[in-house]
Amino acid sequence: MPSILLRVQLIDNHLPQRPLSCPYCGSQILQRWGQVKKSILDTEAFESNISRYRCYDCQRTFRRYPAGVDRAGHSQRIRNLAALSCALGMSCREVGEVFSQLGVPLSRMTVWRDAQELVNRLEMQGQADLLKRYTIDRAYVPNVSRKLGVVLVLNVGAGKPFILGTLDDFNPQSVKAWLEQLVADPSIEITLMGTDMLNRISI
């Protein structure tokens, strides 16, 4: 059974390094303009330290974010994982259910928006072919077989892996063999969605 092992970016809550130049005019004459705290939703809610700077030449202010944090209310790793899960074939509703099990509320519209951002980034990098997709009402939908589903095994501790695996829904024994290897690890909690699959698998 194919699977993808991901190690996502950790969140660095330390104050970011001083920027080299103004993002608006490129001037290197910058003045520290205070510090603010921003509430971020991850598997555990926390406040991130964000620095503000003012450009001497154009008089504009801007924020400097730590690694893994930006203007959004969710951390970058949560949004990227949600978008990737959607790209691998899970519906926006299913992605929201998975992350709700982790204590991270994600609406279907949030997942859809993050998936669009992922597609746009790949297009800008010339890698759009990595996601086979078609368009319905301006929404990108993954072009995957109806016979395949996606299994997510999530452990969001520091540096621990996320596992995403595609599975053949009509071959419960292959799914069972794959999951049995994970059940042996007491640090991994597995949640299966879908009563039909649950009725055919016994671990």
XYZ file of N, CA and C in Angstrom:
609
model
N 0.842 -1.196 0.000
C 0.000 0.000 0.000
C 0.877 1.245 0.000
N 0.708 2.134 -0.959
C 1.550 3.335 -1.009
C 1.258 4.264 0.155
N 2.281 4.915 0.640
C 2.114 5.876 1.730
C 3.140 6.977 1.576
N 2.888 8.077 2.251
C 3.781 9.229 2.223
C 4.150 9.575 3.646
N 5.421 9.668 3.938
C 5.889 10.041 5.269
C 6.330 11.496 5.230
N 5.712 12.309 6.060
C 5.987 13.740 6.072
C 6.536 14.169 7.419
N 7.486 15.055 7.390
C 7.926 15.722 8.612
C 7.658 17.206 8.413
N 6.715 17.705 9.161
C 6.264 19.072 8.936
C 7.125 20.055 9.714
N 7.051 21.308 9.271
C 7.844 22.361 9.893
C 7.375 22.613 11.316
N 8.319 22.672 12.239
C 7.984 23.008 13.613
C 7.766 24.509 13.736
N 7.041 24.889 14.757
C 6.749 26.299 14.984
C 7.784 26.879 15.932
N 8.451 27.912 15.490
C 9.456 28.588 16.303
C 8.830 29.859 16.867
N 8.605 29.870 18.175
C 7.920 31.003 18.780
C 8.883 32.090 19.244
N 10.168 31.935 18.919
C 11.121 32.981 19.269
C 10.947 34.177 18.329
N 11.384 35.329 18.797
C 11.294 36.520 17.957
C 12.130 36.331 16.699
N 11.579 36.644 15.530
C 12.320 36.467 14.285
C 13.474 37.457 14.170
N 14.423 37.107 13.314
C 15.561 37.987 13.093
C 15.109 39.281 12.409
N 15.884 40.305 12.647
C 15.578 41.602 12.047
C 15.627 41.493 10.522
N 14.610 42.000 9.818
C 14.613 41.929 8.357
C 15.731 42.782 7.767
N 16.199 42.382 6.594
C 17.288 43.108 5.945
C 16.798 44.358 5.223
N 15.544 44.332 4.764
C 15.046 45.473 3.993
C 13.531 45.565 4.106
N 13.005 46.691 3.691
C 11.562 46.915 3.688
C 10.925 46.117 2.544
N 9.850 45.370 2.795
C 9.225 44.594 1.721
C 8.512 45.457 0.689
N 8.302 46.732 0.987
C 7.572 47.614 0.072
C 8.503 48.419 -0.836
N 9.540 49.026 -0.261
C 10.412 49.884 -1.072
C 11.854 49.393 -1.132
N 12.204 48.404 -0.328
C 13.557 47.858 -0.356
C 14.566 48.610 0.487
N 14.134 49.649 1.177
C 15.059 50.414 2.014
C 15.581 49.555 3.165
N 16.831 49.784 3.543
C 17.440 49.032 4.633
C 17.432 49.805 5.951
N 16.820 50.966 5.957
C 16.738 51.776 7.177
C 15.396 51.482 7.852
N 15.433 50.663 8.873
C 14.222 50.206 9.534
C 14.270 50.533 11.020
N 13.119 50.784 11.571
C 13.005 51.089 12.992
C 12.068 50.081 13.648
N 12.522 49.521 14.755
C 11.662 48.607 15.507
C 10.436 49.380 15.993
N 9.240 48.818 15.750
C 8.007 49.542 16.006
C 7.098 48.762 16.964
N 7.711 48.059 17.876
C 6.928 47.364 18.891
C 6.804 45.871 18.646
N 6.085 45.237 19.537
C 5.889 43.795 19.496
C 4.447 43.487 19.892
N 3.839 42.548 19.190
C 2.460 42.156 19.488
C 2.393 40.641 19.640
N 1.340 40.175 20.277
C 1.094 38.742 20.415
C -0.125 38.376 19.586
N -0.031 37.250 18.895
C -1.113 36.787 18.030
C -1.506 35.376 18.435
N -2.794 35.148 18.624
C -3.291 33.818 18.975
C -3.289 32.935 17.729
N -2.682 31.752 17.846
C -2.562 30.813 16.739
C -3.221 29.497 17.132
N -4.009 28.933 16.214
C -4.630 27.638 16.442
C -3.769 26.546 15.836
N -3.328 25.633 16.672
C -2.602 24.445 16.252
C -3.218 23.303 17.051
N -2.522 22.207 17.230
C -3.055 21.150 18.084
C -3.200 21.643 19.515
N -2.445 22.659 19.855
C -2.621 23.374 21.114
C -2.592 24.865 20.791
N -3.575 25.588 21.278
C -3.608 27.028 21.026
C -2.467 27.713 21.775
N -1.853 28.694 21.158
C -0.756 29.414 21.791
C -0.697 30.822 21.226
N 0.094 31.657 21.864
C 0.301 33.021 21.395
C 1.704 33.139 20.823
N 1.787 33.690 19.627
C 3.070 33.852 18.957
C 3.549 35.294 19.089
N 4.851 35.456 19.288
C 5.455 36.786 19.376
C 5.762 37.304 17.972
N 5.226 38.459 17.644
C 5.391 39.032 16.312
C 5.974 40.434 16.436
N 7.019 40.689 15.669
C 7.679 41.997 15.699
C 7.122 42.903 14.606
N 7.041 44.190 14.920
C 6.619 45.186 13.937
C 7.786 46.132 13.656
N 7.902 46.536 12.383
C 8.958 47.449 11.962
C 8.349 48.579 11.137
N 9.043 49.704 11.154
C 8.637 50.871 10.367
C 9.793 51.286 9.469
N 9.470 51.498 8.199
C 10.480 51.908 7.229
C 10.678 53.422 7.303
N 11.924 53.839 7.384
C 12.230 55.267 7.500
C 11.913 56.002 6.200
N 12.094 55.346 5.061
C 11.925 56.025 3.774
C 10.459 56.127 3.342
N 9.737 55.010 3.346
C 8.348 55.049 2.865
C 7.332 55.181 3.997
N 7.799 55.132 5.233
C 6.959 55.343 6.410
C 5.913 54.241 6.630
N 6.029 53.140 5.939
C 5.056 52.064 6.110
C 5.526 51.102 7.195
N 4.578 50.471 7.860
C 4.907 49.478 8.883
C 4.574 48.082 8.359
N 5.256 47.094 8.888
C 4.996 45.705 8.500
C 5.373 44.791 9.655
N 4.884 43.572 9.588
C 5.131 42.587 10.638
C 6.147 41.543 10.192
N 6.869 41.047 11.166
C 7.851 39.987 10.930
C 7.410 38.774 11.752
N 7.049 37.671 11.061
C 6.486 36.502 11.731
C 7.547 35.434 11.994
N 7.398 34.675 13.087
C 8.296 33.539 13.329
C 8.047 32.437 12.303
N 8.944 31.464 12.244
C 8.795 30.335 11.326
C 7.536 29.550 11.667
N 6.751 29.215 10.642
C 5.543 28.427 10.837
C 4.302 29.235 11.130
N 4.426 30.569 11.160
C 3.299 31.447 11.481
C 3.209 32.535 10.416
N 1.985 32.903 10.041
C 1.796 34.038 9.141
C 0.513 34.761 9.536
N -0.112 35.444 8.604
C -1.285 36.257 8.934
C -2.505 35.419 9.307
N -2.538 34.169 8.901
C -3.709 33.325 9.145
C -3.845 32.966 10.624
N -5.044 32.541 10.994
C -5.298 32.184 12.385
C -4.829 30.794 12.748
N -4.591 29.917 11.735
C -4.052 28.581 11.969
C -2.575 28.559 11.598
N -1.837 27.646 12.206
C -0.416 27.524 11.882
C -0.256 27.031 10.444
N 0.917 27.281 9.865
C 1.166 26.875 8.486
C 1.134 25.361 8.338
N 1.641 24.632 9.330
C 1.694 23.179 9.182
C 0.289 22.577 9.171
N -0.625 23.120 9.986
C -1.991 22.617 9.992
C -2.657 22.885 8.651
N -2.489 24.087 8.111
C -3.112 24.433 6.838
C -2.531 23.628 5.686
N -1.224 23.416 5.693
C -0.605 22.640 4.624
C -1.038 21.179 4.671
N -1.138 20.611 5.874
C -1.576 19.225 5.999
C -3.029 19.064 5.573
N -3.858 20.034 5.924
C -5.261 19.979 5.521
C -5.381 20.043 4.000
N -4.616 20.927 3.380
C -4.656 21.062 1.923
C -4.141 19.804 1.243
N -3.060 19.218 1.767
C -2.500 18.011 1.169
C -3.464 16.842 1.312
N -4.129 16.741 2.454
C -5.114 15.676 2.653
C -6.237 15.790 1.630
N -6.660 17.003 1.370
C -7.700 17.242 0.371
C -7.197 16.881 -1.023
N -5.950 17.234 -1.310
C -5.377 16.940 -2.624
C -5.235 15.444 -2.857
N -5.058 14.664 -1.780
C -4.902 13.218 -1.905
C -6.240 12.495 -2.014
N -7.343 13.233 -1.934
C -8.622 12.604 -2.201
C -9.659 12.704 -1.114
N -9.320 13.211 0.062
C -10.316 13.358 1.113
C -11.197 14.568 0.820
N -12.462 14.460 1.179
C -13.352 15.601 0.998
C -13.046 16.654 2.049
N -13.487 17.876 1.790
C -13.269 18.952 2.765
C -13.932 18.623 4.092
N -15.090 17.973 4.036
C -15.778 17.589 5.270
C -14.969 16.557 6.049
N -14.418 15.559 5.345
C -13.629 14.522 6.014
C -12.361 15.101 6.631
N -11.721 16.022 5.925
C -10.524 16.661 6.482
C -10.881 17.401 7.763
N -12.005 18.116 7.742
C -12.437 18.819 8.940
C -12.688 17.878 10.103
N -13.255 16.683 9.821
C -13.516 15.709 10.875
C -12.217 15.174 11.471
N -11.237 14.917 10.605
C -9.953 14.408 11.097
C -9.291 15.410 12.029
N -9.236 16.661 11.618
C -8.551 17.653 12.439
C -9.350 18.021 13.684
N -10.663 17.823 13.644
C -11.442 18.044 14.865
C -11.074 17.019 15.922
N -10.664 15.803 15.488
C -10.191 14.797 16.433
C -8.901 15.240 17.114
N -8.151 16.113 16.447
C -6.914 16.644 17.020
C -7.158 17.909 17.825
N -8.415 18.317 17.913
C -8.729 19.533 18.656
C -8.502 20.801 17.867
N -8.439 20.680 16.534
C -8.215 21.844 15.673
C -9.453 22.046 14.806
N -10.301 23.018 15.117
C -11.500 23.235 14.305
C -11.152 23.818 12.938
N -11.598 23.137 11.878
C -11.387 23.605 10.508
C -12.708 23.489 9.763
N -13.202 24.581 9.243
C -14.430 24.539 8.460
C -14.130 24.021 7.059
N -15.158 23.566 6.365
C -14.975 23.081 4.999
C -14.456 24.189 4.089
N -14.920 25.408 4.290
C -14.459 26.516 3.459
C -12.987 26.815 3.706
N -12.540 26.684 4.962
C -11.122 26.893 5.267
C -10.267 25.857 4.562
N -10.688 24.586 4.601
C -9.942 23.521 3.926
C -9.914 23.765 2.424
N -11.059 24.136 1.853
C -11.126 24.393 0.412
C -10.190 25.531 0.028
N -10.194 26.614 0.813
C -9.340 27.764 0.510
C -7.870 27.382 0.583
N -7.485 26.604 1.611
C -6.088 26.199 1.741
C -5.677 25.280 0.595
N -6.607 24.436 0.124
C -6.297 23.569 -1.010
C -6.056 24.392 -2.270
N -6.826 25.455 -2.456
C -6.615 26.324 -3.616
C -5.253 27.012 -3.544
N -4.864 27.434 -2.343
C -3.560 28.073 -2.175
C -2.439 27.099 -2.512
N -2.608 25.815 -2.129
C -1.595 24.814 -2.450
C -1.469 24.645 -3.956
N -2.597 24.554 -4.650
C -2.573 24.423 -6.108
C -1.917 25.640 -6.750
N -2.249 26.823 -6.262
C -1.667 28.047 -6.827
C -0.157 28.088 -6.630
N 0.318 27.654 -5.456
C 1.768 27.637 -5.214
C 2.460 26.666 -6.158
N 1.848 25.493 -6.380
C 2.444 24.523 -7.293
C 2.464 25.060 -8.719
N 1.419 25.778 -9.103
C 1.395 26.360 -10.447
C 2.494 27.395 -10.615
N 2.724 28.204 -9.593
C 3.776 29.216 -9.660
C 5.152 28.570 -9.736
N 5.295 27.378 -9.141
C 6.574 26.674 -9.153
C 6.711 25.744 -10.354
N 5.694 25.735 -11.225
C 5.744 24.860 -12.390
C 5.555 23.404 -12.055
N 4.867 23.097 -10.946
C 4.688 21.713 -10.517
C 3.213 21.346 -10.416
N 2.383 22.025 -11.170
C 0.942 21.784 -11.069
C 0.572 20.359 -11.463
N 1.394 19.707 -12.313
C 1.078 18.352 -12.748
C 1.168 17.343 -11.611
N 1.744 17.744 -10.476
C 1.814 16.829 -9.341
C 0.422 16.521 -8.798
N -0.528 17.416 -9.018
C -1.906 17.205 -8.579
C -2.797 17.100 -9.813
N -3.256 15.888 -10.112
C -4.192 15.722 -11.208
C -5.566 16.183 -10.719
N -6.169 17.091 -11.435
C -7.401 17.692 -10.940
C -8.281 18.115 -12.104
N -9.532 18.329 -11.803
C -10.440 18.904 -12.781
C -11.249 19.981 -12.087
N -11.987 20.771 -12.851
C -12.638 21.958 -12.299
C -14.150 21.772 -12.243
N -14.744 22.076 -11.102
C -16.194 22.097 -10.937
C -16.552 23.389 -10.217
N -17.308 24.248 -10.889
C -17.706 25.520 -10.282
C -16.507 26.267 -9.704
N -15.432 26.315 -10.478
C -14.214 27.027 -10.097
C -13.487 26.401 -8.908
N -13.891 25.217 -8.512
C -13.225 24.550 -7.387
C -12.380 23.409 -7.931
N -11.138 23.319 -7.496
C -10.277 22.223 -7.899
C -10.617 20.995 -7.064
N -10.921 19.893 -7.736
C -11.263 18.654 -7.050
C -10.245 17.601 -7.455
N -9.660 16.867 -6.515
C -8.671 15.848 -6.869
C -9.268 14.792 -7.795
N -8.553 14.429 -8.829
C -9.015 13.427 -9.780
C -8.467 12.071 -9.356
N -9.122 11.446 -8.402
C -8.663 10.156 -7.890
C -9.751 9.132 -8.100
N -9.360 7.860 -8.102
C -10.309 6.785 -8.303
C -11.288 6.699 -7.142
N -12.542 6.395 -7.462
C -13.539 6.240 -6.405
C -13.259 4.991 -5.566
N -12.429 4.096 -6.067
C -12.120 2.880 -5.324
C -11.059 3.104 -4.256
N -10.420 4.253 -4.275
C -9.344 4.513 -3.329
C -9.790 5.496 -2.270
N -9.307 5.291 -1.067
C -9.524 6.228 0.017
C -8.185 6.672 0.550
N -8.198 7.424 1.611
C -6.962 7.920 2.206
C -6.989 7.640 3.697
N -5.924 7.045 4.198
C -5.767 6.820 5.635
C -4.769 7.834 6.159
N -5.106 8.493 7.242
C -4.190 9.429 7.876
C -3.835 8.914 9.254
N -2.560 8.825 9.534
C -2.074 8.528 10.875
C -1.303 9.754 11.318
N -1.817 10.452 12.316
C -1.284 11.755 12.680
C -0.703 11.729 14.079
N 0.520 12.151 14.197
C 1.133 12.353 15.501
C 1.825 13.701 15.423
N 1.300 14.677 16.141
C 1.758 16.050 15.952
C 2.729 16.496 17.034
N 3.423 15.558 17.645
C 4.449 15.931 18.606
C 5.633 16.562 17.907
N 6.580 17.047 18.670
C 7.729 17.755 18.108
C 8.545 16.826 17.215
N 8.538 17.113 15.931
C 9.360 16.368 14.997
C 8.867 14.982 14.664
N 7.717 14.564 15.186
C 7.226 13.228 14.899
C 6.490 13.224 13.562
N 6.429 12.056 12.909
C 5.940 12.036 11.535
C 4.423 12.020 11.416
N 3.967 12.480 10.274
C 2.592 12.317 9.825
C 2.635 11.256 8.732
N 1.680 10.365 8.699
C 1.642 9.341 7.664
C 0.323 9.454 6.916
N 0.403 9.583 5.605
C -0.776 9.591 4.746
C -0.668 8.399 3.815
N -1.702 7.580 3.759
C -1.642 6.409 2.896
C -2.903 6.244 2.082
N -2.768 5.913 0.790
C -3.939 5.589 -0.019
C -4.243 4.111 0.145
N -5.528 3.753 0.119
C -5.903 2.371 0.355
C -6.992 1.945 -0.607
N -7.059 0.630 -0.824
C -8.096 0.046 -1.660
C -9.264 -0.318 -0.762
N -10.340 0.430 -0.877
C -11.493 0.242 0.009
C -12.151 -1.117 -0.187
N -11.875 -1.770 -1.319
C -12.496 -3.054 -1.599
C -11.585 -4.222 -1.235
N -10.481 -3.944 -0.575
C -9.573 -4.997 -0.119
C -9.272 -4.787 1.357
N -10.210 -5.150 2.232
C -10.027 -4.892 3.668
C -8.787 -5.547 4.253
N -8.371 -6.695 3.710
C -7.219 -7.384 4.283
C -5.929 -6.586 4.104
N -5.789 -5.911 2.959
C -4.588 -5.097 2.758
C -4.591 -3.906 3.699
N -5.789 -3.351 3.941
C -5.899 -2.240 4.888
C -5.548 -2.714 6.287
N -6.059 -3.887 6.661
C -5.804 -4.432 7.991
C -4.309 -4.673 8.201
N -3.643 -5.254 7.194
C -2.210 -5.531 7.324
C -1.415 -4.246 7.507
N -1.822 -3.201 6.811
C -1.117 -1.918 6.922
C -1.330 -1.293 8.289
N -2.568 -1.370 8.797
C -2.875 -0.752 10.081
C -2.280 -1.521 11.253
N -2.157 -2.854 11.121
C -1.624 -3.648 12.231
C -0.207 -3.212 12.597
N 0.562 -2.786 11.616
C 1.917 -2.311 11.900
C 1.887 -1.043 12.739
N 0.855 -0.238 12.557
C 0.749 1.016 13.291
C 0.155 0.812 14.675
N -0.746 -0.163 14.793
C -1.362 -0.437 16.087
C -0.312 -0.859 17.103
N 0.763 -1.490 16.627
C 1.812 -1.949 17.535
C 2.523 -0.799 18.228
N 2.411 0.404 17.687
C 3.040 1.574 18.298
C 2.040 2.218 19.247
N 2.281 2.151 20.568
C 1.306 2.686 21.530
C 1.150 4.198 21.460
N 2.068 4.890 20.794
C 1.980 6.350 20.736
C 1.076 6.834 19.612
N 0.582 5.900 18.788
C -0.245 6.268 17.645
C -1.694 5.890 17.922
N -2.577 6.839 17.752
C -4.018 6.600 17.876
C -4.638 6.642 16.495
N -5.381 5.605 16.152
C -5.938 5.473 14.812
C -7.442 5.676 14.862
N -7.951 6.517 13.991
C -9.386 6.747 13.866
C -9.797 6.437 12.437
N -10.738 5.511 12.277
C -11.246 5.167 10.956
C -12.615 5.796 10.782
N -12.823 6.489 9.677
C -14.115 7.091 9.383
C -14.807 6.265 8.308
N -16.073 6.003 8.488
C -16.825 5.223 7.516
C -17.260 3.904 8.118
N -18.551 3.715 8.318
C -19.046 2.507 8.977
C -18.821 1.276 8.125
N -18.844 1.424 6.800
C -18.661 0.270 5.933
C -17.289 -0.344 6.130
N -16.264 0.502 6.191
C -14.911 0.000 6.410
C -14.780 -0.596 7.803
N -15.376 0.041 8.801
C -15.292 -0.463 10.166
C -15.925 -1.840 10.288
N -16.987 -2.098 9.546
C -17.673 -3.383 9.621
C -16.843 -4.505 9.022
N -15.887 -4.161 8.156
C -15.115 -5.195 7.470
C -13.709 -5.369 8.025
N -13.307 -4.519 8.971
C -11.960 -4.603 9.534
C -12.059 -4.883 11.021
N -11.307 -5.845 11.467
C -11.237 -6.148 12.900
C -9.782 -6.338 13.257
N -9.250 -5.427 14.089
C -7.831 -5.480 14.463
C -7.726 -5.844 15.934
